[in-house]
Short mmCIF file of C-alpha atoms in Angstrom, two decimals:
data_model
loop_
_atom_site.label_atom_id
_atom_site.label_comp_id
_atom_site.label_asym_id
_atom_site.label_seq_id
_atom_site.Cartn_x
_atom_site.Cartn_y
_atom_site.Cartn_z
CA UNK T 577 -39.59 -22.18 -45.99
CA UNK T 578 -38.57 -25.85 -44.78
CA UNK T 579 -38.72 -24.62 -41.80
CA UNK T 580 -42.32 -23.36 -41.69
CA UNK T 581 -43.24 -26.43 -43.34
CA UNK T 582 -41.65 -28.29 -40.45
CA UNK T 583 -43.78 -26.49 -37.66
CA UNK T 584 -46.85 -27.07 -39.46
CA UNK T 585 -46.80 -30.74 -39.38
CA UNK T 586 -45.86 -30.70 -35.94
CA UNK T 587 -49.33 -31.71 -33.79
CA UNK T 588 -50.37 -29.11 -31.37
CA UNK T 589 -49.72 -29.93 -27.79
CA UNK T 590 -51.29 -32.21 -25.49
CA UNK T 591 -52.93 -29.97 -22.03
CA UNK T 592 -51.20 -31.69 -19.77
CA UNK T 593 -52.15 -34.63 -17.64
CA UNK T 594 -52.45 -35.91 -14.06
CA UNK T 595 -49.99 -38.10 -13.27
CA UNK T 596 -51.18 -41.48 -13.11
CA UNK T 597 -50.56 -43.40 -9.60
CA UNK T 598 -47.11 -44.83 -8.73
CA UNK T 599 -46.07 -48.12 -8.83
CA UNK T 600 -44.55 -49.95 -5.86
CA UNK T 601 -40.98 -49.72 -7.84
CA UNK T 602 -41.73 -46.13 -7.83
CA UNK T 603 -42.11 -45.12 -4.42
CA UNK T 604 -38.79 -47.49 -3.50
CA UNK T 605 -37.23 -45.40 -6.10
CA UNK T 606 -38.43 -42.04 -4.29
CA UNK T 607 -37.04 -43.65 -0.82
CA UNK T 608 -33.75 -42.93 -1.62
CA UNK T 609 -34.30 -39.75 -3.31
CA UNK T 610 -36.11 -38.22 -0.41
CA UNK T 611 -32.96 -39.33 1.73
CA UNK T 612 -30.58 -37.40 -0.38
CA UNK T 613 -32.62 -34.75 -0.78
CA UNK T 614 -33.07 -34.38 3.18
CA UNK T 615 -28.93 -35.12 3.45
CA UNK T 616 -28.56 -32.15 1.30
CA UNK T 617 -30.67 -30.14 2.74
CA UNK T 618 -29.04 -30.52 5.55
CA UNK T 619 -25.62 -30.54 4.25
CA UNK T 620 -26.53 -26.88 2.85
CA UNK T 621 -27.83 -26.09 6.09
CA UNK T 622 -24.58 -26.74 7.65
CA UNK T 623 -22.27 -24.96 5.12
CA UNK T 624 -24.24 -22.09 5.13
CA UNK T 625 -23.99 -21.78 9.67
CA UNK T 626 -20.66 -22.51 8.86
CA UNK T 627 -20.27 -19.63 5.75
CA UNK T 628 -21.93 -17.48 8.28
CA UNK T 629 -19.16 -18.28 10.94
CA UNK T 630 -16.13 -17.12 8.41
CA UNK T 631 -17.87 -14.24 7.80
CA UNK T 632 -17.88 -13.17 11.29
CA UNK T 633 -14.68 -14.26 11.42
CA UNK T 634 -12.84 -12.50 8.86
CA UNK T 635 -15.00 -9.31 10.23
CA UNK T 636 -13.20 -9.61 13.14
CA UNK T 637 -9.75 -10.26 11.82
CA UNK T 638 -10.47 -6.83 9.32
CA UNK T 639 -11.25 -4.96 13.07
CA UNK T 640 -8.85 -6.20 14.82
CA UNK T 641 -6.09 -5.89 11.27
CA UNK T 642 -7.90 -2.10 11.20
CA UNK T 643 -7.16 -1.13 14.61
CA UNK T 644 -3.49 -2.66 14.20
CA UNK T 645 -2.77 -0.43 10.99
CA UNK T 646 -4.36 2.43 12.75
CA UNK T 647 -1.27 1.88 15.94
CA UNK T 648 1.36 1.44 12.93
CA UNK T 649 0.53 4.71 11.26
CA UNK T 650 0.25 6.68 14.65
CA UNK T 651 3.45 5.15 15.77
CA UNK T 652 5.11 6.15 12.50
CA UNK T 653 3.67 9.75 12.42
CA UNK T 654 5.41 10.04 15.92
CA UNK T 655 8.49 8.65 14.61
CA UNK T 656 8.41 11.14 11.58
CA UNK T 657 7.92 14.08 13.65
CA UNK T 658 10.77 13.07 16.04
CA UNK T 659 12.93 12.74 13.30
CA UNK T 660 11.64 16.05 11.61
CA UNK T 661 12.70 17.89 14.89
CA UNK T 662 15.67 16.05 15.39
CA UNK T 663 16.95 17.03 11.66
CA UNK T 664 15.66 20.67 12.57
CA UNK T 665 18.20 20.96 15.29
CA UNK T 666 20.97 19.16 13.41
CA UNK T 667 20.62 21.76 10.90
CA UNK T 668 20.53 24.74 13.67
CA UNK T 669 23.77 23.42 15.50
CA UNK T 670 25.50 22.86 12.03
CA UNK T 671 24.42 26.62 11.07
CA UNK T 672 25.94 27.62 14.12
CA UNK T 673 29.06 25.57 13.53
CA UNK T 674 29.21 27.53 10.31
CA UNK T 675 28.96 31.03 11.51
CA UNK T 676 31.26 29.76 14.73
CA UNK T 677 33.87 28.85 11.89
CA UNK T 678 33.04 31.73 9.91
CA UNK T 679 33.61 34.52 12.86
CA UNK T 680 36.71 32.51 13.87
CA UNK T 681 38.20 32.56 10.47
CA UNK T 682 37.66 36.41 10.04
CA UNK T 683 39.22 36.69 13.98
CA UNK T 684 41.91 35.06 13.03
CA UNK T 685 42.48 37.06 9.62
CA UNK T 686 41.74 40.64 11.15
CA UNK T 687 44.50 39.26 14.03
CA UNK T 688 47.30 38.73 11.29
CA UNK T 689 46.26 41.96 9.57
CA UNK T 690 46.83 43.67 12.84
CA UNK T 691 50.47 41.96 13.22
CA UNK T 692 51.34 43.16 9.43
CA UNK T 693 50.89 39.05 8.35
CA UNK T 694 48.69 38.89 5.26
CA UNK T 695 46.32 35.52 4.56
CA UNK T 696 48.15 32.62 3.22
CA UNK T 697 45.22 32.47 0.94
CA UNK T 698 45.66 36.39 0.24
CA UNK T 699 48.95 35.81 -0.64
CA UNK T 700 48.58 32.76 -3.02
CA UNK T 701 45.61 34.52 -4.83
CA UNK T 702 48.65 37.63 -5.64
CA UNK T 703 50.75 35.22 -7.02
CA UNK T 704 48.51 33.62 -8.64
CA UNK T 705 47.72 36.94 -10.14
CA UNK T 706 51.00 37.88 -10.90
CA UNK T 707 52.17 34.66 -13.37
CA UNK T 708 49.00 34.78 -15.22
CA UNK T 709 49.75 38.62 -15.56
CA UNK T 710 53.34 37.69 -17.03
CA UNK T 711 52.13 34.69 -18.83
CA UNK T 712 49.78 37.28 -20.94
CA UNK T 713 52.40 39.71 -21.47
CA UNK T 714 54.20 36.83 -23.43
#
């Protein structure tokens, strides 16, 4: 309630007024603020040609920076798919290295088979049979 008793002594306010006329001191006080305010004006002037410039600016560095990223990628999709085709063909000529080795393998174990020679492997894999055979007898 102090508060309402506060706000009721208060007087209501004055309309407002026309200024009265300025004295001498006064204008030679405005002088100076006229000159700032002009300098300013000015001053924002120039910042804001010279915001306008970086703008451009950096609109033409994100162009150009595009167009750059846009050679990068297209040079590395080329690279990719040279490499893609170059692993394809390592793969093919070690497949064929494989069935080469393969078909020269089974040559070469049909040829002693022919000349009554067994494969050394053959022949390990028997003995190898035969110990563990007497080992479980044991």
């Amino acid at each position: 309630m102090a508060n309402s008793d506060a706000t009721a002594s208060l007087p209501p306010s004055a309309p407002l007024s026309v200024a009265p006329p300025l004295s001498s001191t006064t204008k030679e006080n405005l002088t100076p603020v006229a000159c700032k305010i002009e300098e300013l004006t000015e001053s924002r002037s120039e910042l804001f040609g010279r915001i306008q410039g970086l703008k451009k600016d950096l609109q033409t560095w994100r162009s150009k920076l595009d167009s750059q990223v846009k050679v990068y990628r297209d040079e590395l999709s080329e690279l990719k798919q040279s490499l893609n085709t170059e692993v394809e063909q390592l793969r093919s000529e070690f497949q064929e290295l494989r069935t080469t080795l393969q078909q020269q393998q089974d040559d070469v174990t049909t040829s002693l088979r022919n000349f009554g020679l067994q494969d050394v492997t053959g022949d390990s894999k028997a003995d190898n049979t035969e110990v563990e055979g007497e080992a479980l007898k044991e």
